[in-house]
Coordinates of C-alpha atoms in Angstrom, one line a residue:
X1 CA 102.3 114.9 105.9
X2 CA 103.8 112.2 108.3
X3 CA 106.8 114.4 108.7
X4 CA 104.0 117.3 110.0
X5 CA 102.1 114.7 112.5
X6 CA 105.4 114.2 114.0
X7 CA 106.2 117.7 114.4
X8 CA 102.9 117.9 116.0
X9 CA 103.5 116.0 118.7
X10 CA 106.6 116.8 119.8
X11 CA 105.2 120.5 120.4
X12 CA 102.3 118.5 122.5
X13 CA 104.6 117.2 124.3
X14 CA 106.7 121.0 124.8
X15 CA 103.6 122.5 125.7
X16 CA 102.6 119.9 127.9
X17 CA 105.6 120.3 129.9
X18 CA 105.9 124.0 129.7
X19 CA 102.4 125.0 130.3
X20 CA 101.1 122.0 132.8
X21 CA 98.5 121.2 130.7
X22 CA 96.9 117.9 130.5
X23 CA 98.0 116.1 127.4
X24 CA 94.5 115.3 126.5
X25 CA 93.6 118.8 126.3
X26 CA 97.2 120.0 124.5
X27 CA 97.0 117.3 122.1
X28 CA 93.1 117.6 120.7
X29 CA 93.7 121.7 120.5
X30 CA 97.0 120.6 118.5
X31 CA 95.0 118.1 116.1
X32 CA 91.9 120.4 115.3
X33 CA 94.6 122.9 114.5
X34 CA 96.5 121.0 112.4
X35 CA 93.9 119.6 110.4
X36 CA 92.0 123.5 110.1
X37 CA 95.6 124.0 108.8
X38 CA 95.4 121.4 106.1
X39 CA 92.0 122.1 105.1
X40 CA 92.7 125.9 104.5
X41 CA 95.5 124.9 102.8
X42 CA 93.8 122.2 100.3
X43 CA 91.1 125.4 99.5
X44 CA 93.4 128.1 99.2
X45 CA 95.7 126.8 96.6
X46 CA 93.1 125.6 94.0
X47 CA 91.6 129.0 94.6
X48 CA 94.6 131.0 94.2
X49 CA 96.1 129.2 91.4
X50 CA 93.6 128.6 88.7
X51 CA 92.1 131.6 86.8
X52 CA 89.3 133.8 88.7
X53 CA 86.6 132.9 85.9
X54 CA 87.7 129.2 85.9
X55 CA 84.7 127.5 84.5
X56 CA 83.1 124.2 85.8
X57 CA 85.1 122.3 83.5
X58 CA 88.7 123.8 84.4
X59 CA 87.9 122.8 88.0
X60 CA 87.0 119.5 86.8
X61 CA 90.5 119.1 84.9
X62 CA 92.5 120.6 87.4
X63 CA 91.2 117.7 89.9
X64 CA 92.2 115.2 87.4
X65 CA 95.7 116.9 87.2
X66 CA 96.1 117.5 90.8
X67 CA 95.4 113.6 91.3
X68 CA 97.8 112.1 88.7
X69 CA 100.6 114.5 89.5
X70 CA 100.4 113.7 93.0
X71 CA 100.8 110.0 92.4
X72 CA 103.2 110.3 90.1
X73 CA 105.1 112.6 92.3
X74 CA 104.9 109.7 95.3
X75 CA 105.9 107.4 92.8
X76 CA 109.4 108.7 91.7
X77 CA 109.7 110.9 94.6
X78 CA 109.6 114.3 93.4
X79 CA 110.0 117.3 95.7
X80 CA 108.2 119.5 93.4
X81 CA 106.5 120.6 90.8
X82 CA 104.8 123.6 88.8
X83 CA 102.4 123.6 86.3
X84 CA 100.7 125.4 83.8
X85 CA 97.5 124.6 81.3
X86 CA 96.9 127.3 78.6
X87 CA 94.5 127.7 76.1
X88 CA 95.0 130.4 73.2
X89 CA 98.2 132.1 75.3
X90 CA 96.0 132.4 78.5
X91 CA 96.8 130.6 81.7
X92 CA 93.8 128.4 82.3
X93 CA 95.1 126.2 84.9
X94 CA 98.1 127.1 87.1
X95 CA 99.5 124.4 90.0
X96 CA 102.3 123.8 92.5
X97 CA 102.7 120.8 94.0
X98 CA 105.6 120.2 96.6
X99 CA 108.8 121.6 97.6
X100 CA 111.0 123.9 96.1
X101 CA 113.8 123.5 98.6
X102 CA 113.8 120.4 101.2
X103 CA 115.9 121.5 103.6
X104 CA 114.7 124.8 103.9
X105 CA 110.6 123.8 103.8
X106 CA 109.9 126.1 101.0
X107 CA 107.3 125.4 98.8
X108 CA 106.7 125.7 95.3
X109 CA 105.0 128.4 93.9
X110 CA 104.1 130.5 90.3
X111 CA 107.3 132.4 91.2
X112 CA 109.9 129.3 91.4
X113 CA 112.6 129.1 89.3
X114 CA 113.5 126.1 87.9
X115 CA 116.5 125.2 85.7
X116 CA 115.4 124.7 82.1
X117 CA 117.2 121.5 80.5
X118 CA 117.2 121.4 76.7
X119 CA 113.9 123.6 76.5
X120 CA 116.4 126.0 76.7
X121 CA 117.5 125.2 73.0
X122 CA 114.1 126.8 71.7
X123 CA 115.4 130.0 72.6
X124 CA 119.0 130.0 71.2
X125 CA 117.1 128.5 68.1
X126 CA 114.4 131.4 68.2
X127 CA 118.1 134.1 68.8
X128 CA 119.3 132.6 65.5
X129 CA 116.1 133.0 63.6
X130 CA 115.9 137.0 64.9
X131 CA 119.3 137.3 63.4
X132 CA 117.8 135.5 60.1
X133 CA 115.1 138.2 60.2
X134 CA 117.5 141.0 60.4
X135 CA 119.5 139.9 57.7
X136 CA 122.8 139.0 59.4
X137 CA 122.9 135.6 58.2
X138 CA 121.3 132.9 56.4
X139 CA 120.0 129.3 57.2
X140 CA 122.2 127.9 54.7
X141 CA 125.1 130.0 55.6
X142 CA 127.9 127.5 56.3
X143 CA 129.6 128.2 60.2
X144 CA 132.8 128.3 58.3
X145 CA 131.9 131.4 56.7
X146 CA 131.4 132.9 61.0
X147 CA 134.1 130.6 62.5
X148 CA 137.1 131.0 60.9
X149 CA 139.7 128.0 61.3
X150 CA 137.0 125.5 61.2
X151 CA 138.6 122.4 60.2
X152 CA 137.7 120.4 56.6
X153 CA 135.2 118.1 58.3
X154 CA 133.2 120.9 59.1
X155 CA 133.1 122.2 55.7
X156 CA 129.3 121.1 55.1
X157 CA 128.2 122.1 58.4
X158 CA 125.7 124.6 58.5
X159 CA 123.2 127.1 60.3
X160 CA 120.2 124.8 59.5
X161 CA 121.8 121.9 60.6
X162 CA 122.9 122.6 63.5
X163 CA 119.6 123.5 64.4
X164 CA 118.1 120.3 63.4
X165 CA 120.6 118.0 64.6
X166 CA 122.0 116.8 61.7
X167 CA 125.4 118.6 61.3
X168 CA 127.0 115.1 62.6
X169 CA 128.1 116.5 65.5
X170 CA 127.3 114.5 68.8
X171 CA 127.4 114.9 72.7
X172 CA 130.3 116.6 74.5
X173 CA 133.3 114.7 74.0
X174 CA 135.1 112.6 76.8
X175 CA 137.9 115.5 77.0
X176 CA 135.5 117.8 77.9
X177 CA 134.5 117.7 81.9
X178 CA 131.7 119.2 83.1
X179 CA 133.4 120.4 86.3
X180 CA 135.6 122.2 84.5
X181 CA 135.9 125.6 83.5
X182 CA 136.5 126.1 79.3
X183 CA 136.4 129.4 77.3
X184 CA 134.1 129.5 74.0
X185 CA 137.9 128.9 72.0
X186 CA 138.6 126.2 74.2
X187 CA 135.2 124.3 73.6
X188 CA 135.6 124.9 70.0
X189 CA 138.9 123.5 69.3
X190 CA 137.9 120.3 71.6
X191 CA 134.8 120.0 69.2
X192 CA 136.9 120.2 65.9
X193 CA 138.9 117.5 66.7
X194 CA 136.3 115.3 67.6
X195 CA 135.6 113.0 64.4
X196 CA 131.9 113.9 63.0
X197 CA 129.1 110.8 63.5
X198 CA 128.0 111.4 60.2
X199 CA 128.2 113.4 56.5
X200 CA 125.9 116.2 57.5
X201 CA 122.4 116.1 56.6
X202 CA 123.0 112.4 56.1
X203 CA 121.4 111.5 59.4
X204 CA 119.9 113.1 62.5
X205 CA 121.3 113.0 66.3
X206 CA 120.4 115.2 68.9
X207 CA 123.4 117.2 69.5
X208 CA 124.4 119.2 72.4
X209 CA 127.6 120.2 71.1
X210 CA 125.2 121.6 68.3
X211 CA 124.0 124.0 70.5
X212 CA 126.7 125.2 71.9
X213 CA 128.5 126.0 68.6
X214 CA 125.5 128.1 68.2
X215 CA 125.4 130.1 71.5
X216 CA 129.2 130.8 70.6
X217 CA 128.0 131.5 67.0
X218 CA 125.5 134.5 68.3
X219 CA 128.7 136.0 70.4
X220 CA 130.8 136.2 66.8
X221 CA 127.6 138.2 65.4
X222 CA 126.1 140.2 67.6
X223 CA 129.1 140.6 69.5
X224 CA 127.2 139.6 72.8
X225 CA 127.0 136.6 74.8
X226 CA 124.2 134.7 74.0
X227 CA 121.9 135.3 77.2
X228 CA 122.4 139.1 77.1
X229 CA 121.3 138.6 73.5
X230 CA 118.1 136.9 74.8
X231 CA 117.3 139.3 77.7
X232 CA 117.7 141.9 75.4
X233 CA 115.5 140.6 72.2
X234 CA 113.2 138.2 73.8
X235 CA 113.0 138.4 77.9
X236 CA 113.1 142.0 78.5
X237 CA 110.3 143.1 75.3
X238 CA 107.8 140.2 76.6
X239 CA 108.3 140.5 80.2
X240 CA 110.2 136.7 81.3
X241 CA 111.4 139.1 84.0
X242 CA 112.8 136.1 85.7
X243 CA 114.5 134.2 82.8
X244 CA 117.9 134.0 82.2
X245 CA 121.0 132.2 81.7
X246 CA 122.1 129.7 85.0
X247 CA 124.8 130.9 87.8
X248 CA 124.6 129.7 91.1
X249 CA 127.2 132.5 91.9
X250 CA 124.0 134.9 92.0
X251 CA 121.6 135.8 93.9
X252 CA 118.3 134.8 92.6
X253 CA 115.0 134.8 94.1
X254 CA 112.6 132.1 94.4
X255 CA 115.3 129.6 93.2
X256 CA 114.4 126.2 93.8
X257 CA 117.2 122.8 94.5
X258 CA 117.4 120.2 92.3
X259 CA 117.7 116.9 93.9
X260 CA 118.4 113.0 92.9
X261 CA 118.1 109.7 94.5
X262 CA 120.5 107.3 95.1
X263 CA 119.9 104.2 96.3
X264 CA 116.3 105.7 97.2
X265 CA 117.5 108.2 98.9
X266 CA 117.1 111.7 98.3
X267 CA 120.3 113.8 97.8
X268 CA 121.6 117.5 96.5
X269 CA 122.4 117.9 92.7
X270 CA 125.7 117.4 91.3
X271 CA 127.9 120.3 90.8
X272 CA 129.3 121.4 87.1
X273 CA 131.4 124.0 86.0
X274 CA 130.1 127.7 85.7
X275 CA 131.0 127.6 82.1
X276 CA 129.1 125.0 81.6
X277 CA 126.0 126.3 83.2
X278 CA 126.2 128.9 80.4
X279 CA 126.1 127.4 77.2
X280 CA 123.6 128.0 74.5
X281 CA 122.6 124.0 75.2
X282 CA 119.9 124.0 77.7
X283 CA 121.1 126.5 80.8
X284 CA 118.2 128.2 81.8
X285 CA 116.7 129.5 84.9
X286 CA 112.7 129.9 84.2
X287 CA 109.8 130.1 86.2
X288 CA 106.1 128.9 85.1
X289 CA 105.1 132.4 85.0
X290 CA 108.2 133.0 82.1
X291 CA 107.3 129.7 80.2
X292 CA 103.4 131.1 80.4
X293 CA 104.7 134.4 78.6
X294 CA 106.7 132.8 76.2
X295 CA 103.4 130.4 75.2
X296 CA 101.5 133.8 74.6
X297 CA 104.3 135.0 72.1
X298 CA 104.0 132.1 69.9
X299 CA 100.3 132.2 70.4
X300 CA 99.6 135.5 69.5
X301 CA 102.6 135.6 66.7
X302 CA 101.1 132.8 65.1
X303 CA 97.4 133.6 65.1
X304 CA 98.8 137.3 63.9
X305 CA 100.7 135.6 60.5
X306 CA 97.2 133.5 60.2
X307 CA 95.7 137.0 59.4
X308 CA 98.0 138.1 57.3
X309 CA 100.0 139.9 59.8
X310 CA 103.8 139.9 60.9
X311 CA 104.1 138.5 64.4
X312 CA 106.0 140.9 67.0
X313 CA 108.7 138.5 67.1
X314 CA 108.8 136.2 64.2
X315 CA 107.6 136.1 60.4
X316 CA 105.6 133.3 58.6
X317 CA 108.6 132.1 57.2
X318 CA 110.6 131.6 60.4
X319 CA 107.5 130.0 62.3
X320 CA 107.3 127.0 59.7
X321 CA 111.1 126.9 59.5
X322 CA 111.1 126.1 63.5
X323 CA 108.3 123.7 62.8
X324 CA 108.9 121.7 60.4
X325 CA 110.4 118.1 59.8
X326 CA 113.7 117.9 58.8
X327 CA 114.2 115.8 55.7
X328 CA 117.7 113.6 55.2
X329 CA 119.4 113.4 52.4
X330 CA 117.7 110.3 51.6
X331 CA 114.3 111.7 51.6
X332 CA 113.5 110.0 55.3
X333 CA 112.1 112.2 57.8
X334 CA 112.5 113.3 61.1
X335 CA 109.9 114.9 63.6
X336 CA 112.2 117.5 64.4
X337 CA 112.3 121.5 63.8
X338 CA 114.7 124.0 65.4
X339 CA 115.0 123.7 68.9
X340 CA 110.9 122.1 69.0
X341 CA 109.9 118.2 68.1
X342 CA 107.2 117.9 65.9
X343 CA 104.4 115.4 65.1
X344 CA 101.3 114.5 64.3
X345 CA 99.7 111.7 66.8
X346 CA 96.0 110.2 66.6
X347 CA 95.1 113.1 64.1
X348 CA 96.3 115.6 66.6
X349 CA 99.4 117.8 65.7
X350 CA 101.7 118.6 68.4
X351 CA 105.3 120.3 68.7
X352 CA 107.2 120.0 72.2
X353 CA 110.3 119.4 74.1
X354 CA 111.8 118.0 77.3
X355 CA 114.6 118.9 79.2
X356 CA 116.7 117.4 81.7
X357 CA 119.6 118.6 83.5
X358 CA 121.5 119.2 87.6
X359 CA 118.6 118.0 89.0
X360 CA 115.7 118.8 87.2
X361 CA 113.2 117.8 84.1
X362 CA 111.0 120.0 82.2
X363 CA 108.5 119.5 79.3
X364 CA 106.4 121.7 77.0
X365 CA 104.0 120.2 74.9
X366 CA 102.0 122.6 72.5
X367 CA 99.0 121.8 70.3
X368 CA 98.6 124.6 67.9
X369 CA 95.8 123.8 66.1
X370 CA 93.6 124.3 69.0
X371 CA 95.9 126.4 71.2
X372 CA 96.7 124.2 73.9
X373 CA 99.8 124.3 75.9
X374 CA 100.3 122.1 79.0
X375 CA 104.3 122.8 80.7
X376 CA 105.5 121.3 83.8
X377 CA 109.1 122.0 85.7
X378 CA 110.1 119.4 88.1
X379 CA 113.1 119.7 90.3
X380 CA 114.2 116.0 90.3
X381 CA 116.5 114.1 88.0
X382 CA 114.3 110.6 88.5
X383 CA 111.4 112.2 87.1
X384 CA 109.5 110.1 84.3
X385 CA 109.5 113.2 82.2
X386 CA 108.1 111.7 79.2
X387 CA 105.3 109.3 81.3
X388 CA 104.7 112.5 82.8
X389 CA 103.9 114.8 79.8
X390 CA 102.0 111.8 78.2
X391 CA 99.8 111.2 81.3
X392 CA 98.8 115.2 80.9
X393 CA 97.9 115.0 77.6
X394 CA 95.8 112.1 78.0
X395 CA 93.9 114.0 80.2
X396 CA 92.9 116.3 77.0
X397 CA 93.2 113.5 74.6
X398 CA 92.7 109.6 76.0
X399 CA 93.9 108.4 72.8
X400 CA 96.9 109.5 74.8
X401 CA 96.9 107.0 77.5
X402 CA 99.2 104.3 78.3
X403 CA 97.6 101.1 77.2
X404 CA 96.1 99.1 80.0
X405 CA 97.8 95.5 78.6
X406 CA 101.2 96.6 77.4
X407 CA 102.1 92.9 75.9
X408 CA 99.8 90.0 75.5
X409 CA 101.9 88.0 77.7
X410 CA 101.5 90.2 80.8
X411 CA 98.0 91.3 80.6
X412 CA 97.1 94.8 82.9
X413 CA 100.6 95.6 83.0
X414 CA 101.8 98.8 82.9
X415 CA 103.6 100.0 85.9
X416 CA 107.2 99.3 87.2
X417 CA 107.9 96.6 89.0
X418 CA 110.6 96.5 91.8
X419 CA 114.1 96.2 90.2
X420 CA 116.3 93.9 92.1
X421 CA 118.5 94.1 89.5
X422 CA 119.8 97.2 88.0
X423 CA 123.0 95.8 86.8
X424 CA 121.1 94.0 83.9
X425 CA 118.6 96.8 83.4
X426 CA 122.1 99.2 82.9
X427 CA 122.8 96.1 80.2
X428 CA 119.7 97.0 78.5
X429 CA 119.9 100.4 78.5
X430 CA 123.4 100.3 77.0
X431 CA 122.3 97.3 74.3
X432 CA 120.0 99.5 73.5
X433 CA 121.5 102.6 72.8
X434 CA 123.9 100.5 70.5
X435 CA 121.4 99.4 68.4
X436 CA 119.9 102.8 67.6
X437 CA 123.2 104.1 66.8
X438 CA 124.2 100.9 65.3
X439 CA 127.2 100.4 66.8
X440 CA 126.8 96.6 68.8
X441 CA 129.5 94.9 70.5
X442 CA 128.4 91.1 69.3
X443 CA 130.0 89.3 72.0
X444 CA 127.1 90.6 74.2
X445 CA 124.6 87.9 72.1
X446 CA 124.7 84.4 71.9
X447 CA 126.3 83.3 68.4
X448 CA 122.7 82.0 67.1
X449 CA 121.2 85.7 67.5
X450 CA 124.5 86.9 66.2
X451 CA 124.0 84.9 63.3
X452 CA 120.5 87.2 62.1
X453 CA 123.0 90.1 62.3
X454 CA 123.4 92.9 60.6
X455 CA 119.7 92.4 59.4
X456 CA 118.0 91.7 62.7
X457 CA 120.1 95.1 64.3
X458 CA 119.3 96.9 61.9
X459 CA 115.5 96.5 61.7
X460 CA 116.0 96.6 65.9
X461 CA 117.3 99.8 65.7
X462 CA 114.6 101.2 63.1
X463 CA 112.4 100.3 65.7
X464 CA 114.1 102.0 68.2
X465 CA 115.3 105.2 66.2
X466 CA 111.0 105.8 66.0
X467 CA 111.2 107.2 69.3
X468 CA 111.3 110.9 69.6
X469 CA 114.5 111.0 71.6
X470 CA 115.9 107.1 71.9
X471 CA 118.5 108.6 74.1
X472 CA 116.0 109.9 76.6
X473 CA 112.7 107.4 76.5
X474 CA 115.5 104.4 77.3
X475 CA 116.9 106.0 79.9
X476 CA 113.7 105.9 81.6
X477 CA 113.0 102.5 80.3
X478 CA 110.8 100.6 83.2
X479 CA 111.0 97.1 84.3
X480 CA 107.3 95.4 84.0
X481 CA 107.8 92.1 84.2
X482 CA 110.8 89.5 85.5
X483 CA 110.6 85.9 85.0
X484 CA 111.9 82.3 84.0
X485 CA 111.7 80.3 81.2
X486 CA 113.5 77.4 81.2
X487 CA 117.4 78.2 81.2
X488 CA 116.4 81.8 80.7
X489 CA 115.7 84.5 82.4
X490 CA 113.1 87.0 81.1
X491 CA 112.6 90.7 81.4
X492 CA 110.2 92.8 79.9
X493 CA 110.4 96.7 79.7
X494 CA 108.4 99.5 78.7
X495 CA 109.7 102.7 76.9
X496 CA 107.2 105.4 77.2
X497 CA 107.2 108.2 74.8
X498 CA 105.0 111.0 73.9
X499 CA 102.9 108.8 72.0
X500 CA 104.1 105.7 71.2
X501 CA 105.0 102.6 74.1
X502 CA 108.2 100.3 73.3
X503 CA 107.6 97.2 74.8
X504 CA 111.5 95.7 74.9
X505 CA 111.9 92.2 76.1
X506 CA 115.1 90.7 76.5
X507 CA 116.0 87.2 77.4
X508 CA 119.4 86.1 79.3
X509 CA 121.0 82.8 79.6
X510 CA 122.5 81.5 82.4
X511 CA 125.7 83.2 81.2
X512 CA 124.5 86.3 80.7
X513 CA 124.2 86.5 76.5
X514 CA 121.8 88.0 75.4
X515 CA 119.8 85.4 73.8
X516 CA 116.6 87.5 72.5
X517 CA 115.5 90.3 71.8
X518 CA 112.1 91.5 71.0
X519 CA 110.6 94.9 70.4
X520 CA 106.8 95.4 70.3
X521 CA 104.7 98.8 69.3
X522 CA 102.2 99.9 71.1

């Protein structure tokens, strides 16, 4: 809006000169224009983007939306954003907020296209369950049995488990790089000499290279590359007439930029590979609209099975299989189905999923039992995806919201402070991540806290290993509090997830050991 009021009066100034009219005169017409602009614009887009028979209440919500995404988008700088509230596989609430494209002016509307992230992995999991269906394999098929040559690590790896992450297969290697170009062969035989994490089914870790093995699985059974295979079965018969799989060769409408910041400034996404905007991971073009569509099949399929009916696209059997909690070998469980997270928080059950890739975050968050669906697409990396989704629901639910004292030491905290210094925020990110995957480099501690160890890690990264997606909810870890005490320095973060906070605080010496760590459920 500053950027407009500029513009503004430079063209007073133009017409001022041009048309030798007092400036007085050029700059009041310009103002009253300007604002009738503005005002048209604020009416016209609640109007035109929330159902025709919104009721009182909608309108009441969809102010309370409009307001929180709007700070949250001046917070973390967002260009964009599109939105979508649904209630039994009905749009009840549709919003854009911001650009689609800076540099062009665009704006975001129903019609945007944004790249998908891992939401993307609910439709190669949905692919493999259509192929389950049809009788051309089986959950507990092992990949072996469709990917001859796997080596003997693999040997236990299965269908099922690479849909639930727990096939011990991690992130992309270090030999694989993402500006590169690789053939489906040439991924493969990089993944098969990778080492596995894990036994399969002994553990679960979210697994791109899971994902992947299954988009290349789909080719060796259908004989069809995955996203024809998904145009074909899923976006052509429920009209996503805009879905499909990432290339920035194309020309597709309505496509919006992703964009980052760096060092607070606001810059282009990075570029990858075009093979690896086409794996079976996460590379998606959708648009609201699609998303909106998509929310109405599992709607309507589900409510259909509840009557005793087969849905159009999927059986009972294949609904609760994508659903359900995965249980490890050791009888622990974990929230996740295929390609969907599932829980059940204050009494309320809930299945969604994130995404975040090139310069955009995404998030759908369904509750089933009483057929509410709330989906956003944002086209920048810094988004708080998780805050974001959580701050939605709690709009629905305020057993949702962020606490208002996120640690007794720091009462009323419970937004970001300015971080002067990201070097030891990257230190706790990375301690961290070591401690849910219990791998911890020691020399980072002070020998008294290395002397609680392995016990103290251990229940640390229990703690940590609660969250939905550890890898995710600590790379948006926020700073909320910095101080001294004594010879140490303090800091104090907060790890937002869907519905749980991690309050993390961390103390430092003067040399930079870590000294103290404690974690704190909210």
């Amino acid at each position: 809006r500053q950027t407009e009021v500029c513009q503004t009066f430079q063209l007073r100034d133009a017409l001022t000169t041009r048309m030798k009219l007092p400036s007085r005169i050029i700059t009041l017409a310009l103002v009253l224009a300007f604002c009738s602009v503005c005002t048209a614009q604020s009416r016209r887009l609640p109007a035109r983007q929330e159902r025709p028979n919104a009721t009182f209440k909608d309108r009441q919500t969809a102010a309370r939306i409009d307001r929180y995404v709007q700070s949250e988008m001046r917070k973390y700088k967002i260009p964009g954003i599109s939105l979508a509230v649904l209630r039994d596989g009905e749009i009840s609430i549709l919003k854009s907020y911001g650009m689609a494209n800076v540099e062009l002016a665009v704006p975001v509307k129903p019609e945007t296209i944004f790249q998908s992230g891992s939401i993307g992995k609910q439709f190669t999991a949905a692919a493999v369950m259509t192929l389950v269906q049809d009788g051309k394999l089986s959950l507990d098929d092992k990949i072996s049995k469709y990917l001859p040559g796997t080596p003997d690590t693999w040997r236990e790896i299965t269908i099922r488990t690479l849909l639930n992450h727990t096939s011990g297969l991690g992130d992309y290697p270090d030999e694989i790089s993402l500006k590169r170009d690789y053939s489906e062969d040439e991924y493969l035989t990089t993944f098969q000499k990778a080492p596995l994490n894990f036994a399969p089914g002994t553990k679960w870790d979210y697994s791109n290279v899971g994902y992947v093995t299954l988009g290349i699985l789909i080719r060796r059974v259908t004989g069809k590359f995955y996203g024809d295979f998904l145009r074909e079965k899923i976006f052509g018969p429920f009209g996503m007439s805009t879905a499909r799989v990432i290339s920035e060769a194309d020309i597709v409408p309505n496509r919006a930029a992703g964009y980052r910041l760096v060092n607070g400034e606001l810059k282009n996404q990075e570029w990858v590979s075009p093979s690896t905007n086409s794996t079976a991971d996460g590379a998606l073009y959708l648009s609201i609209v699609d998303l909106a569509k998509w929310d109405g099949v599992l709607t309507r399929d589900a409510a259909a099975i509840a009557n005793g009916q087969r849905g159009k696209l999927f059986t009972q059997s294949s609904l609760e299989e994508m659903w359900k909690p995965v249980r490890l070998r050791d009888g622990k469980v974990k929230g996740y189905g295929f390609g969907w997270f599932t829980d059940t928080i204050h009494n309320q059950r809930l299945i969604f999923h994130g995404g975040a890739w090139q310069g955009f975050k995404s998030f759908i968050i369904r509750f089933p039992d009483e057929k509410l669906t709330i989906i956003f697409l944002a086209n920048s990396w810094n988004t708080n995806d998780f805050k974001l989704a959580r701050g939605l629901i709690s709009i629905f639910h305020p057993k949702f919201a962020l606490d208002q004292t996120t640690h007794p030491r720091t009462p009323g905290v419970t937004d970001a402070v300015v971080d002067h210094e990201p070097k030891v925020t990257a230190l706790f990110r990375r301690v961290m991540m070591q401690l849910a995957n219990d791998k911890v480099e020691k020399d980072l501690f002070t020998p008294e806290l290395q002397a609680r160890f392995p016990t103290q890690a251990r229940q640390w990264g229990e703690t940590i290993n609660s969250l939905s997606l550890p890898v995710a909810v600590i790379h948006l870890g926020e700073l909320i509090d910095r101080r001294n005490e004594g010879n140490q320095r303090v800091y104090r973060y907060q790890l937002t997830d869907i519905g749980r906070t991690l309050v993390c605080t961390m103390k430092l010496t003067k040399d930079d050991a870590i000294a103290e760590i404690e974690l704190l459920r909210k």
